[in-house]
């Protein structure tokens, strides 16, 4: 992603190239669960101050753990980055990000409540920063946020054969009754969890076009989904996938092409 941004080649929203300079700050969720919230920040600004206040969280300056935001910091050291966790300098979850990091070891029900509380506060802060307006309350949304978090977590750590993934899949899609591997896919073998995550994001954030049938939807290069209760719906969204290819392969390929000329 960072390499593509530097090359002015990261197609983001509606065909617009997203540049690294367009990013004000990066927020990442790390290990979360029971315990006091800690913000691992590269620098303090209005975003970190607001998050610290609403989450009643302490801030550890210059303590960003080895997460995805490190790539952004390497490219732009002055960029504000925040990793939200429930630990200080040491992880508390001994299974973090491995095969045993599952519903049983996470204590699924308690984990859902913790995530919901954190998510709703962060959501309100970001909505205010981006739009200048207060976020809508849960009652104004199609489904209470706590229920939404619970249903999505079930899909990822209990079984992919779930309500949310069914609604976000193509009509008639077969989903397996097991946990999907969450490791990143390779260029020629897409990870099912990645595809379903993108489709779910499109369903939750996209525009629902109820006047379009399946044929019209595909003609307009939009996304046709099964929808809730198998109602089927056409979705117009700005969700975009990018190929996770190491710059090393791209650079080596270009070098090889130049050498053959």
C-alpha positions as a LaTeX table, in Angstrom:
\begin{tabular}{lrrr}
\hline
Residue & $x$ (\AA) & $y$ (\AA) & $z$ (\AA) \\
\hline
Unk1 & 0.00 & 0.00 & 0.00 \\
Unk2 & 2.70 & 2.49 & 1.00 \\
Unk3 & 4.76 & 1.70 & $-2.09$ \\
Unk4 & 1.72 & 2.18 & $-4.34$ \\
Unk5 & 0.91 & 5.49 & $-2.67$ \\
Unk6 & 4.44 & 6.72 & $-3.25$ \\
Unk7 & 4.12 & 5.71 & $-6.90$ \\
Unk8 & 0.78 & 7.56 & $-7.09$ \\
Unk9 & $-0.83$ & 4.25 & $-7.97$ \\
Unk10 & $-3.14$ & 3.41 & $-5.06$ \\
Unk11 & $-6.66$ & 3.47 & $-6.48$ \\
Unk12 & $-8.88$ & 4.24 & $-3.51$ \\
Unk13 & $-12.31$ & 5.83 & $-3.75$ \\
Unk14 & $-14.17$ & 6.07 & $-7.03$ \\
Unk15 & $-11.03$ & 5.94 & $-9.15$ \\
Unk16 & $-9.24$ & 8.64 & $-7.15$ \\
Unk17 & $-5.63$ & 7.92 & $-6.25$ \\
Unk18 & $-5.02$ & 8.19 & $-2.52$ \\
Unk19 & $-1.71$ & 9.86 & $-1.69$ \\
Unk20 & 0.31 & 9.41 & 1.47 \\
Unk21 & 0.09 & 13.15 & 2.15 \\
Unk22 & $-3.72$ & 12.87 & 2.18 \\
Unk23 & $-3.60$ & 10.80 & 5.37 \\
Unk24 & $-3.83$ & 12.81 & 8.59 \\
Unk25 & $-3.53$ & 9.93 & 11.06 \\
Unk26 & $-3.71$ & 6.14 & 11.25 \\
Unk27 & $-5.59$ & 4.28 & 13.99 \\
Unk28 & $-5.15$ & 0.54 & 14.43 \\
Unk29 & $-6.79$ & $-1.89$ & 16.85 \\
Unk30 & $-4.34$ & $-4.28$ & 18.45 \\
Unk31 & $-4.87$ & $-6.81$ & 21.23 \\
Unk32 & $-8.11$ & $-5.91$ & 23.01 \\
Unk33 & $-10.22$ & $-7.41$ & 25.76 \\
Unk34 & $-10.50$ & $-7.08$ & 29.52 \\
Unk35 & $-8.24$ & $-4.50$ & 31.12 \\
Unk36 & $-7.37$ & $-0.82$ & 30.98 \\
Unk37 & $-7.08$ & 0.68 & 27.50 \\
Unk38 & $-3.66$ & 1.92 & 26.40 \\
Unk39 & $-2.94$ & 4.12 & 23.38 \\
Unk40 & 0.45 & 3.44 & 21.82 \\
Unk41 & 1.11 & 6.68 & 19.99 \\
Unk42 & 3.90 & 8.06 & 17.84 \\
Unk43 & 2.96 & 11.63 & 18.78 \\
Unk44 & 0.19 & 13.54 & 20.49 \\
Unk45 & $-2.43$ & 15.60 & 18.70 \\
Unk46 & $-6.14$ & 16.34 & 18.91 \\
Unk47 & $-7.04$ & 12.80 & 17.81 \\
Unk48 & $-5.02$ & 11.07 & 20.53 \\
Unk49 & $-6.25$ & 13.51 & 23.16 \\
Unk50 & $-9.89$ & 12.88 & 22.25 \\
Unk51 & $-9.45$ & 9.12 & 22.17 \\
Unk52 & $-7.65$ & 9.15 & 25.50 \\
Unk53 & $-10.45$ & 11.16 & 27.08 \\
Unk54 & $-13.42$ & 9.12 & 25.84 \\
Unk55 & $-11.73$ & 5.75 & 26.41 \\
Unk56 & $-10.26$ & 6.79 & 29.76 \\
Unk57 & $-7.01$ & 5.47 & 28.33 \\
Unk58 & $-3.40$ & 6.17 & 29.15 \\
Unk59 & $-1.01$ & 7.21 & 26.37 \\
Unk60 & 2.39 & 5.60 & 25.88 \\
Unk61 & 4.42 & 7.98 & 23.74 \\
Unk62 & 6.87 & 6.56 & 21.20 \\
Unk63 & 5.71 & 3.04 & 22.00 \\
Unk64 & 4.09 & 1.89 & 18.76 \\
Unk65 & 4.35 & $-1.94$ & 18.69 \\
Unk66 & 5.36 & $-3.90$ & 15.57 \\
Unk67 & 2.05 & $-3.50$ & 13.74 \\
Unk68 & 0.91 & $-2.32$ & 10.32 \\
Unk69 & 1.27 & 1.35 & 11.26 \\
Unk70 & 5.05 & 0.95 & 11.34 \\
Unk71 & 5.02 & 0.97 & 7.53 \\
Unk72 & 3.32 & 4.36 & 7.58 \\
Unk73 & 5.77 & 5.71 & 10.15 \\
Unk74 & 8.73 & 4.56 & 8.11 \\
Unk75 & 7.41 & 6.49 & 5.12 \\
Unk76 & 6.26 & 9.52 & 7.14 \\
Unk77 & 7.84 & 9.73 & 10.61 \\
Unk78 & 5.77 & 12.82 & 11.45 \\
Unk79 & 2.45 & 11.03 & 10.85 \\
Unk80 & 0.25 & 10.57 & 13.92 \\
Unk81 & $-0.32$ & 6.87 & 14.51 \\
Unk82 & $-2.26$ & 5.23 & 17.33 \\
Unk83 & $-2.52$ & 1.55 & 18.22 \\
Unk84 & $-5.37$ & 0.88 & 20.67 \\
Unk85 & $-4.69$ & $-2.06$ & 22.99 \\
Unk86 & $-5.34$ & $-3.38$ & 26.48 \\
Unk87 & $-1.68$ & $-3.87$ & 27.32 \\
Unk88 & 1.40 & $-1.82$ & 28.07 \\
Unk89 & 4.77 & $-2.85$ & 26.68 \\
Unk90 & 3.97 & $-6.58$ & 26.85 \\
Unk91 & 1.12 & $-8.56$ & 25.26 \\
Unk92 & $-1.35$ & $-10.24$ & 27.61 \\
Unk93 & $-2.91$ & $-12.72$ & 25.19 \\
Unk94 & $-0.47$ & $-15.61$ & 24.84 \\
Unk95 & $-2.34$ & $-16.85$ & 21.76 \\
Unk96 & $-2.48$ & $-13.48$ & 19.98 \\
Unk97 & $-2.80$ & $-13.85$ & 16.21 \\
Unk98 & $-2.15$ & $-17.58$ & 16.13 \\
Unk99 & $-4.36$ & $-20.61$ & 15.53 \\
Unk100 & $-5.45$ & $-20.77$ & 19.20 \\
Unk101 & $-6.68$ & $-17.17$ & 19.17 \\
Unk102 & $-10.25$ & $-18.45$ & 18.88 \\
Unk103 & $-13.68$ & $-17.99$ & 20.44 \\
Unk104 & $-13.01$ & $-20.41$ & 23.28 \\
Unk105 & $-9.75$ & $-18.82$ & 24.43 \\
Unk106 & $-11.01$ & $-15.28$ & 23.85 \\
Unk107 & $-14.07$ & $-15.72$ & 26.10 \\
Unk108 & $-16.35$ & $-14.74$ & 23.23 \\
Unk109 & $-19.21$ & $-13.12$ & 25.17 \\
Unk110 & $-17.01$ & $-10.93$ & 27.37 \\
Unk111 & $-14.82$ & $-10.03$ & 24.39 \\
Unk112 & $-17.88$ & $-8.84$ & 22.46 \\
Unk113 & $-18.87$ & $-6.42$ & 25.22 \\
Unk114 & $-15.33$ & $-5.00$ & 25.47 \\
Unk115 & $-15.07$ & $-4.50$ & 21.72 \\
Unk116 & $-18.49$ & $-2.89$ & 21.52 \\
Unk117 & $-17.69$ & $-0.31$ & 24.18 \\
Unk118 & $-14.36$ & 0.59 & 22.57 \\
Unk119 & $-15.80$ & 0.60 & 19.06 \\
Unk120 & $-18.70$ & 2.91 & 19.87 \\
Unk121 & $-16.46$ & 5.49 & 21.56 \\
Unk122 & $-13.92$ & 5.48 & 18.73 \\
Unk123 & $-16.76$ & 5.71 & 16.21 \\
Unk124 & $-18.14$ & 8.84 & 17.89 \\
Unk125 & $-14.71$ & 10.51 & 18.05 \\
Unk126 & $-13.92$ & 9.84 & 14.38 \\
Unk127 & $-17.37$ & 10.95 & 13.23 \\
Unk128 & $-16.90$ & 14.26 & 15.02 \\
Unk129 & $-13.37$ & 14.75 & 13.64 \\
Unk130 & $-14.30$ & 13.92 & 10.04 \\
Unk131 & $-17.75$ & 15.51 & 9.73 \\
Unk132 & $-17.87$ & 17.94 & 12.63 \\
Unk133 & $-21.18$ & 16.39 & 13.67 \\
Unk134 & $-22.19$ & 13.90 & 16.33 \\
Unk135 & $-22.58$ & 10.30 & 15.21 \\
Unk136 & $-26.10$ & 8.85 & 15.05 \\
Unk137 & $-27.15$ & 6.91 & 18.11 \\
Unk138 & $-27.54$ & 3.14 & 17.93 \\
Unk139 & $-31.32$ & 3.51 & 17.86 \\
Unk140 & $-31.04$ & 5.43 & 14.56 \\
Unk141 & $-29.15$ & 2.61 & 12.84 \\
Unk142 & $-30.67$ & $-0.43$ & 11.09 \\
Unk143 & $-29.34$ & $-2.72$ & 13.84 \\
Unk144 & $-27.97$ & $-1.95$ & 17.33 \\
Unk145 & $-24.19$ & $-1.71$ & 17.18 \\
Unk146 & $-23.74$ & $-4.23$ & 19.99 \\
Unk147 & $-25.71$ & $-6.82$ & 18.00 \\
Unk148 & $-23.74$ & $-5.98$ & 14.86 \\
Unk149 & $-20.39$ & $-6.48$ & 16.63 \\
Unk150 & $-21.61$ & $-9.78$ & 18.10 \\
Unk151 & $-22.80$ & $-11.10$ & 14.73 \\
Unk152 & $-19.60$ & $-10.12$ & 12.93 \\
Unk153 & $-17.36$ & $-11.63$ & 15.60 \\
Unk154 & $-19.34$ & $-14.86$ & 15.36 \\
Unk155 & $-18.55$ & $-14.99$ & 11.63 \\
Unk156 & $-14.82$ & $-14.67$ & 12.23 \\
Unk157 & $-14.20$ & $-16.73$ & 15.35 \\
Unk158 & $-17.09$ & $-19.21$ & 15.48 \\
Unk159 & $-18.29$ & $-20.09$ & 11.97 \\
Unk160 & $-18.29$ & $-18.53$ & 8.49 \\
Unk161 & $-21.78$ & $-19.97$ & 7.98 \\
Unk162 & $-23.41$ & $-16.95$ & 9.58 \\
Unk163 & $-26.10$ & $-14.37$ & 8.94 \\
Unk164 & $-23.78$ & $-11.49$ & 8.03 \\
Unk165 & $-21.62$ & $-13.44$ & 5.57 \\
Unk166 & $-24.70$ & $-14.97$ & 3.95 \\
Unk167 & $-26.20$ & $-11.52$ & 3.43 \\
Unk168 & $-22.95$ & $-10.19$ & 1.95 \\
Unk169 & $-22.36$ & $-13.16$ & $-0.38$ \\
Unk170 & $-23.67$ & $-13.68$ & $-3.87$ \\
Unk171 & $-27.10$ & $-15.24$ & $-4.04$ \\
Unk172 & $-26.95$ & $-18.98$ & $-3.42$ \\
Unk173 & $-23.33$ & $-18.98$ & $-2.23$ \\
Unk174 & $-22.28$ & $-21.96$ & $-0.11$ \\
Unk175 & $-20.50$ & $-21.07$ & 3.13 \\
Unk176 & $-18.59$ & $-23.63$ & 5.16 \\
Unk177 & $-19.51$ & $-24.29$ & 8.78 \\
Unk178 & $-16.05$ & $-23.64$ & 10.17 \\
Unk179 & $-13.66$ & $-20.81$ & 10.98 \\
Unk180 & $-11.99$ & $-19.32$ & 7.93 \\
Unk181 & $-8.19$ & $-18.95$ & 7.99 \\
Unk182 & $-7.31$ & $-15.30$ & 8.49 \\
Unk183 & $-3.78$ & $-15.45$ & 7.15 \\
Unk184 & $-3.16$ & $-13.25$ & 4.13 \\
Unk185 & $-3.70$ & $-14.86$ & 0.74 \\
Unk186 & $-1.33$ & $-14.94$ & $-2.20$ \\
Unk187 & $-1.71$ & $-13.27$ & $-5.57$ \\
Unk188 & $-3.33$ & $-16.22$ & $-7.36$ \\
Unk189 & $-5.28$ & $-17.67$ & $-4.44$ \\
Unk190 & $-7.55$ & $-15.16$ & $-2.75$ \\
Unk191 & $-8.31$ & $-15.58$ & 0.93 \\
Unk192 & $-12.05$ & $-16.18$ & 1.36 \\
Unk193 & $-12.07$ & $-14.15$ & 4.58 \\
Unk194 & $-10.64$ & $-11.14$ & 2.73 \\
Unk195 & $-13.29$ & $-11.30$ & 0.01 \\
Unk196 & $-16.13$ & $-11.72$ & 2.51 \\
Unk197 & $-14.82$ & $-8.86$ & 4.63 \\
Unk198 & $-14.86$ & $-6.53$ & 1.63 \\
Unk199 & $-18.37$ & $-7.63$ & 0.68 \\
Unk200 & $-19.59$ & $-7.21$ & 4.25 \\
Unk201 & $-18.11$ & $-3.72$ & 4.40 \\
Unk202 & $-19.86$ & $-2.89$ & 1.13 \\
Unk203 & $-23.17$ & $-4.17$ & 2.48 \\
Unk204 & $-22.86$ & $-2.13$ & 5.68 \\
Unk205 & $-21.65$ & 1.13 & 4.13 \\
Unk206 & $-22.83$ & 1.05 & 0.51 \\
Unk207 & $-25.92$ & 2.44 & $-1.17$ \\
Unk208 & $-28.74$ & $-0.09$ & $-1.54$ \\
Unk209 & $-30.37$ & 0.15 & $-4.97$ \\
Unk210 & $-33.68$ & $-1.63$ & $-4.54$ \\
Unk211 & $-34.91$ & $-0.64$ & $-8.02$ \\
Unk212 & $-32.24$ & $-2.71$ & $-9.80$ \\
Unk213 & $-32.52$ & $-6.39$ & $-10.63$ \\
Unk214 & $-29.55$ & $-8.74$ & $-10.93$ \\
Unk215 & $-29.04$ & $-8.16$ & $-14.66$ \\
Unk216 & $-29.11$ & $-4.37$ & $-14.39$ \\
Unk217 & $-26.87$ & $-4.48$ & $-11.34$ \\
Unk218 & $-24.17$ & $-6.45$ & $-13.17$ \\
Unk219 & $-24.47$ & $-4.26$ & $-16.29$ \\
Unk220 & $-23.68$ & $-1.23$ & $-14.16$ \\
Unk221 & $-20.71$ & $-3.07$ & $-12.62$ \\
Unk222 & $-22.25$ & $-2.98$ & $-9.18$ \\
Unk223 & $-22.40$ & $-5.76$ & $-6.57$ \\
Unk224 & $-25.31$ & $-8.18$ & $-6.35$ \\
Unk225 & $-25.72$ & $-9.77$ & $-2.92$ \\
Unk226 & $-28.02$ & $-12.26$ & $-1.27$ \\
Unk227 & $-29.18$ & $-9.68$ & 1.27 \\
Unk228 & $-30.85$ & $-10.28$ & 4.60 \\
Unk229 & $-33.50$ & $-13.00$ & 4.67 \\
Unk230 & $-32.48$ & $-13.89$ & 1.08 \\
Unk231 & $-34.17$ & $-10.74$ & $-0.28$ \\
Unk232 & $-31.28$ & $-10.03$ & $-2.73$ \\
Unk233 & $-30.06$ & $-6.50$ & $-3.24$ \\
Unk234 & $-27.83$ & $-4.43$ & $-5.52$ \\
Unk235 & $-25.09$ & $-2.48$ & $-3.72$ \\
Unk236 & $-23.12$ & 0.53 & $-4.92$ \\
Unk237 & $-20.08$ & 1.06 & $-2.71$ \\
Unk238 & $-16.59$ & 2.50 & $-2.72$ \\
Unk239 & $-15.01$ & $-0.63$ & $-1.22$ \\
Unk240 & $-11.84$ & $-1.45$ & $-3.08$ \\
Unk241 & $-9.36$ & $-4.33$ & $-3.02$ \\
Unk242 & $-5.66$ & $-3.95$ & $-3.64$ \\
Unk243 & $-3.22$ & $-6.75$ & $-4.41$ \\
Unk244 & $-0.79$ & $-7.39$ & $-1.55$ \\
Unk245 & 2.39 & $-7.72$ & $-3.58$ \\
Unk246 & 5.76 & $-6.97$ & $-2.03$ \\
Unk247 & 7.52 & $-4.00$ & $-3.67$ \\
Unk248 & 10.57 & $-6.26$ & $-3.94$ \\
Unk249 & 8.83 & $-8.32$ & $-6.63$ \\
Unk250 & 7.65 & $-5.21$ & $-8.48$ \\
Unk251 & 11.07 & $-3.55$ & $-8.40$ \\
Unk252 & 12.88 & $-6.75$ & $-9.41$ \\
Unk253 & 10.43 & $-7.29$ & $-12.26$ \\
Unk254 & 11.00 & $-3.77$ & $-13.59$ \\
Unk255 & 14.76 & $-4.18$ & $-13.24$ \\
Unk256 & 14.60 & $-7.43$ & $-15.21$ \\
Unk257 & 12.55 & $-5.80$ & $-17.97$ \\
Unk258 & 15.03 & $-2.93$ & $-18.25$ \\
Unk259 & 17.96 & $-5.35$ & $-18.39$ \\
Unk260 & 16.40 & $-7.21$ & $-21.32$ \\
Unk261 & 15.91 & $-4.03$ & $-23.35$ \\
\hline
\end{tabular}
